[in-house]
XYZ file of C-alpha atoms in Angstrom:
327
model
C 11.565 20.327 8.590
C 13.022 22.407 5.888
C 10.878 22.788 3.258
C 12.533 20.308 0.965
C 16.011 19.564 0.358
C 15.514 19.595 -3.498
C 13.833 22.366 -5.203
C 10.963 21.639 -7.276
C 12.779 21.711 -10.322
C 15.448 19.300 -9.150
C 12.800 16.671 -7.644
C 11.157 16.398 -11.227
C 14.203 15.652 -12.578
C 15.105 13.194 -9.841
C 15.220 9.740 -10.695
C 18.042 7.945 -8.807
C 19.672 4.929 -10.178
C 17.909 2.009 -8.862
C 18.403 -1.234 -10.545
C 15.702 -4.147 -8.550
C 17.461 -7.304 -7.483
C 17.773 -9.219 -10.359
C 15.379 -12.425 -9.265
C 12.832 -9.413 -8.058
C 10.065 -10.721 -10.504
C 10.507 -14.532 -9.638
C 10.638 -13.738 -6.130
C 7.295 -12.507 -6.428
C 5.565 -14.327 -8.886
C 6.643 -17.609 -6.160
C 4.853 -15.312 -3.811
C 1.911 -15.349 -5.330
C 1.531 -18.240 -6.378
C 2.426 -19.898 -2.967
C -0.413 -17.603 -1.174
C -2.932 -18.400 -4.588
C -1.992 -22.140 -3.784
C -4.652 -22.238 -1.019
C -8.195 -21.805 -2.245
C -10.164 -20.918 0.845
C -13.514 -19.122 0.214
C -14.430 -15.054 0.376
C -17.100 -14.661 3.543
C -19.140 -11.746 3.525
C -21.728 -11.597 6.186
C -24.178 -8.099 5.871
C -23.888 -5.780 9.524
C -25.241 -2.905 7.826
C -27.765 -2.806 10.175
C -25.301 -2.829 13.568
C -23.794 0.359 12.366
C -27.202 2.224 12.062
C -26.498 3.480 8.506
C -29.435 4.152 6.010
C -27.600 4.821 3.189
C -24.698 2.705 2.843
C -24.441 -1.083 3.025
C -22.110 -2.865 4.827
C -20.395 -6.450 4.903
C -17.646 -7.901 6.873
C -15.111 -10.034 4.977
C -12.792 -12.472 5.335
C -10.389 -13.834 2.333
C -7.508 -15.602 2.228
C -4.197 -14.018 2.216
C -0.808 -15.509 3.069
C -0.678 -18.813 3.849
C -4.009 -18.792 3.209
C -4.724 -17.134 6.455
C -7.890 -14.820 6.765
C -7.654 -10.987 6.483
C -10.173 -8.889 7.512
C -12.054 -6.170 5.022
C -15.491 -4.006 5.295
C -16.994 -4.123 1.533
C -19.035 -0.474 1.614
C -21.756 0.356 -1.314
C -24.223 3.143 -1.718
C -27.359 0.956 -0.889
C -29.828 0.372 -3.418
C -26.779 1.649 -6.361
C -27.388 -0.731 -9.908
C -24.157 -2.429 -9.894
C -21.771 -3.463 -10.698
C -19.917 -0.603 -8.906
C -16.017 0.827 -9.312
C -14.588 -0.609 -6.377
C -11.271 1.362 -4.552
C -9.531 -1.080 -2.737
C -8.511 0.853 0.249
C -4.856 -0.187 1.929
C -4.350 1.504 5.447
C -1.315 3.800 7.244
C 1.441 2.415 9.145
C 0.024 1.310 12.689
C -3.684 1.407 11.492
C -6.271 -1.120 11.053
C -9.631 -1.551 9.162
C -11.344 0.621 12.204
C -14.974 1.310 11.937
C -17.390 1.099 8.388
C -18.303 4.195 9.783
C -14.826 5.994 9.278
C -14.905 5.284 5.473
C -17.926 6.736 4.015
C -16.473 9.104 1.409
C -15.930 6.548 -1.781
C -19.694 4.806 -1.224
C -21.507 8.286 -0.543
C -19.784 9.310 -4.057
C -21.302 5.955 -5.588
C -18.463 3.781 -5.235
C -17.744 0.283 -3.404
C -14.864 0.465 -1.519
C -12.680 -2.342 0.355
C -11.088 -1.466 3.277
C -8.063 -3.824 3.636
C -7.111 -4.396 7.116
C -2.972 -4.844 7.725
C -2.303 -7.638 9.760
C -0.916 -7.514 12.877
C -1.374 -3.395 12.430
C -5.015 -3.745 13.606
C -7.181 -5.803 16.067
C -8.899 -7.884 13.161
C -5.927 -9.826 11.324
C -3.439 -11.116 13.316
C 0.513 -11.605 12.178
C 2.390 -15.106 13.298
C 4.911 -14.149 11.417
C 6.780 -16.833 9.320
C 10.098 -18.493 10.243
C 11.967 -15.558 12.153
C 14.160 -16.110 14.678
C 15.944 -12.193 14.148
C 15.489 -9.700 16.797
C 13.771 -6.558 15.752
C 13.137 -3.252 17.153
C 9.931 -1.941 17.842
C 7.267 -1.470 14.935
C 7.243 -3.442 11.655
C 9.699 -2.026 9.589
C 12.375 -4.439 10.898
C 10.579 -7.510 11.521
C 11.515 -10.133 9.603
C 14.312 -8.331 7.836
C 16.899 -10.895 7.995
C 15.683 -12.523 4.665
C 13.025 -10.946 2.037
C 10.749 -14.341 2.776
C 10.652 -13.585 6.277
C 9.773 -9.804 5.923
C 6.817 -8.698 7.017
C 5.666 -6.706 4.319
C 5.906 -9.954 2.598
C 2.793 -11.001 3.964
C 0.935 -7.718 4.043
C 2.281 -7.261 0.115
C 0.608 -10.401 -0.484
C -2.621 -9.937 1.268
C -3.259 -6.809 -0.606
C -2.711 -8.296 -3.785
C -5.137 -10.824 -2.556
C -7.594 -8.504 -1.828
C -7.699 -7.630 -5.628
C -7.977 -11.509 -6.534
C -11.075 -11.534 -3.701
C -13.544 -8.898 -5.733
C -14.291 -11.616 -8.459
C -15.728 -13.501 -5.635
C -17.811 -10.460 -4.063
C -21.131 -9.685 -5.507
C -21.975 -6.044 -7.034
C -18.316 -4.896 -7.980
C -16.977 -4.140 -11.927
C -13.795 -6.162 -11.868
C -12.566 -4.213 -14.437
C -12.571 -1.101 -12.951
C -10.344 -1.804 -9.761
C -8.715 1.186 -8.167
C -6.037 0.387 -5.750
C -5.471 3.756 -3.318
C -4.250 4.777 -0.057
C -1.933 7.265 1.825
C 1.592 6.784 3.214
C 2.091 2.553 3.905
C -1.241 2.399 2.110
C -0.205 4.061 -0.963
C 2.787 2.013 -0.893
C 0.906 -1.130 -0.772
C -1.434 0.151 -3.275
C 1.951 0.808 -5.870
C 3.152 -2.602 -5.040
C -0.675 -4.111 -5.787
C -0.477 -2.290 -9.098
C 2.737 -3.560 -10.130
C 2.004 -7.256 -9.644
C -1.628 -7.403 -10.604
C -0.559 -5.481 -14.017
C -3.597 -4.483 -16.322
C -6.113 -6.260 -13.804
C -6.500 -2.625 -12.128
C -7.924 0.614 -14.033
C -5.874 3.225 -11.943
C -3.979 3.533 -9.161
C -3.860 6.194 -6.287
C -0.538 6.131 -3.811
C -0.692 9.373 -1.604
C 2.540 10.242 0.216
C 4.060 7.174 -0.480
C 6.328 4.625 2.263
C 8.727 1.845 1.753
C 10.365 3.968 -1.617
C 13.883 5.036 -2.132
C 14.754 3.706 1.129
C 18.399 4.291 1.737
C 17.545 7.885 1.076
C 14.610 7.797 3.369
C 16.700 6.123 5.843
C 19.123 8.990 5.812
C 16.367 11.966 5.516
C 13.490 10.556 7.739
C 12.895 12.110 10.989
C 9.503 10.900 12.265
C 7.747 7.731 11.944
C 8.855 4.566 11.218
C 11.953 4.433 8.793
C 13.667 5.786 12.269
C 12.954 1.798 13.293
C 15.914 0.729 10.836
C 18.413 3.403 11.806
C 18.332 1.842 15.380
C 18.048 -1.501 13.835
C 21.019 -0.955 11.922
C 22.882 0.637 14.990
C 22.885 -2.436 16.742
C 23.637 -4.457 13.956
C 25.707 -1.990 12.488
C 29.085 -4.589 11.770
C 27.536 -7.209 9.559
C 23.930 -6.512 8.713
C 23.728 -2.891 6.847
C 24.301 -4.711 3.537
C 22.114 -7.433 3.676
C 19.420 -5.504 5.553
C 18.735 -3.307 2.645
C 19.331 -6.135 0.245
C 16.502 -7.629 1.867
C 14.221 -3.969 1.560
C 15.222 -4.327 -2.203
C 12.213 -6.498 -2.307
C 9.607 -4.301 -1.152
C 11.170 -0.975 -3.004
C 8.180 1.293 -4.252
C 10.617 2.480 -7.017
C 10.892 -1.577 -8.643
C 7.401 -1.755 -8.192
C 6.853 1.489 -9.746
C 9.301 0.656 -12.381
C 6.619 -2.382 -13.201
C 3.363 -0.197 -12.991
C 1.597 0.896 -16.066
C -2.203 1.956 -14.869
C -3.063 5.876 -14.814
C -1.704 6.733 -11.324
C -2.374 9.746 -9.371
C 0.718 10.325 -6.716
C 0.723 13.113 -4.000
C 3.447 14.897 -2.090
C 3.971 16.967 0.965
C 6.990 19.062 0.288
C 7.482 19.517 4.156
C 6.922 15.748 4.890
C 9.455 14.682 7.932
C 7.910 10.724 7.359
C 7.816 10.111 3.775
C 10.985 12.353 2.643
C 9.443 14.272 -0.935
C 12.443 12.909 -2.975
C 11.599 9.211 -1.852
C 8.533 9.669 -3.668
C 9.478 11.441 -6.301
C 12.570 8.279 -7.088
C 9.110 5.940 -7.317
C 6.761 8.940 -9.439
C 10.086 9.715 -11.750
C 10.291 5.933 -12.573
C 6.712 4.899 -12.405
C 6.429 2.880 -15.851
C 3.071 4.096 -16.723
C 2.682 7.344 -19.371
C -0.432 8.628 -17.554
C 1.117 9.692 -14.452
C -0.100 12.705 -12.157
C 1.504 14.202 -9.204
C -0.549 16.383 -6.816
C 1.991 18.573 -4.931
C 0.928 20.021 -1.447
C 3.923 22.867 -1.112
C 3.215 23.417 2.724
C 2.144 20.068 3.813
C 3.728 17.442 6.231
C 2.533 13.729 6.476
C -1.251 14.795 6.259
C -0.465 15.863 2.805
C -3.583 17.659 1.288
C -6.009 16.160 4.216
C -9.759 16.814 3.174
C -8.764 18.287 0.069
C -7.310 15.758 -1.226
C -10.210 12.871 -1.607
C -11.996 15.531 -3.727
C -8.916 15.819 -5.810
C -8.777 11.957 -6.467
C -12.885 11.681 -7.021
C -12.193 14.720 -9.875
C -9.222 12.817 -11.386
C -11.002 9.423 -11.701
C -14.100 10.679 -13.206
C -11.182 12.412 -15.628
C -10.502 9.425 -16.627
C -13.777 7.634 -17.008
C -14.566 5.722 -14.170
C -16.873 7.477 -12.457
C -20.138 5.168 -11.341
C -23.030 5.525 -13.085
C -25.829 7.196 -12.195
């Protein structure tokens, strides 16, 4: 892939016209409500021990999502740390689940908790039923569901995440007030979205490489991963659904939800990024509502983005801005 189709001067500037449908907010605040509607309890059950680790302690949890329906997490903390803790609530790639404890060590062996959110139906831990859809889709997830914004599916993984946030008051050890939503590509898109409707509940915010933003221009400028989904989607559905099919996406825009975030967010680009287009996720930066915004640019970079340098990056910019554990 070219190395962008903007310059850099042109993506700062860019900030396409994109007006959220106009019952965007009710649709969501039904949403919640709906999914807060069922009062099911947080489990946490301690496996530290199956995992062999000496330093880090480890739960499995289950809270309710959508529907009430359990979603899988792993709650890691430095072991022994005086609490409570900053806790990043971790939100996963497209086609990726929780995994192991042991794949997430950075945030706890820098003194944080995190919470690794598992997305159902993505991973082996959280299945997806799906709700009321009787539309055929093409492979993947980016299509399922997409003949009506309450039978998307990022519906219910939007909603679980947001969940996730509501399920720290009811986990021991973590400082509610210093929440920290993060993660790369669908995770950092989930993590905008989580900022946007939990408002001033989180402290900062951390979407890497953004997905799901801008996305008739990702549409038309993707080459790799899964936006390709809806181009065949929309091939064979090409006479009657291209309008309502992206009405429907309107709902899950990163740019309304960044147009609705105010925390101190950190955003990061890969100007040679075939997946996440870099003017896709510079429509959500350029709008993000919030005046302390960063963007970490990666000139050279594709869909890893800054890879191993980039966690060090984040840990520098959060102890910037005071939350930092204490020692």
């Amino acid at each position: 892939m070219p190395l962008t189709v903007f310059g850099l001067d042109e993506l700062d500037d860019y900030r396409p016209e994109s007006p959220a449908p106009k019952d965007f907010d009710a649709f969501w605040q039904r949403t919640l409500a709906e999914a807060r509607s069922h009062h099911e309890a947080v489990k946490a059950e301690r496996v530290t021990s199956q995992h062999l680790l000496r330093t880090v302690e480890v739960d499995d949890v289950r809270f309710p999502g959508r529907r009430g329906e359990p979603v899988a997490a792993w709650l890691l903390r430095p072991r022994d740390a005086a609490g409570p803790l900053p806790v990043v609530v971790t939100y996963l790639g497209h086609g990726c689940g929780r995994g192991l404890p042991t794949d997430h060590l950075f945030w706890p062996s820098a003194g944080y908790a995190q919470l690794v959110v598992d997305s159902r139906g993505q991973g082996h831990d959280t299945p997806d039923r799906g709700e009321g859809d009787g539309t055929q889709w093409v492979e993947g997830f980016m299509t399922r569901g997409i003949d009506s914004p309450d039978h998307y599916y990022y519906r219910r993984l939007m909603t679980d995440c947001v969940r996730a946030v509501d399920a720290t008051e009811q986990l021991p050890g973590l400082d509610t007030r210093r929440i920290v939503p993060a993660g790369d590509s669908q995770g950092g898109s989930l993590a905008l979205a989580v900022a946007a409707l939990t408002g001033d509940r989180v402290a900062a915010v951390m979407p890497g490489l953004p997905f799901l933003c801008h996305f008739r221009r990702a549409v038309q400028l993707s080459g790799e991963g899964p936006y390709p989904e809806t181009i065949k989607y929309l091939r064979r559905h090409s006479r009657h659904r291209v309008e309502e099919t992206f009405a429907t996406l309107d709902y899950f825009d990163g740019v309304h939800f960044a147009q609705r975030a105010t925390a101190p967010a950190l955003f990061s680009v890969g100007l040679m990024d075939p997946t996440c287009p870099p003017a896709t996720v510079y429509a959500a930066f350029n709008h993000y509502a919030g005046q302390d915004r960063t963007m970490t640019v990666w000139p050279f970079a594709d869909h890893g983005g800054g890879c191993g340098s980039n966690p060090p990056a984040q840990l520098a910019w959060l102890h910037q801005r005071g939350l930092a554990p204490e020692l």
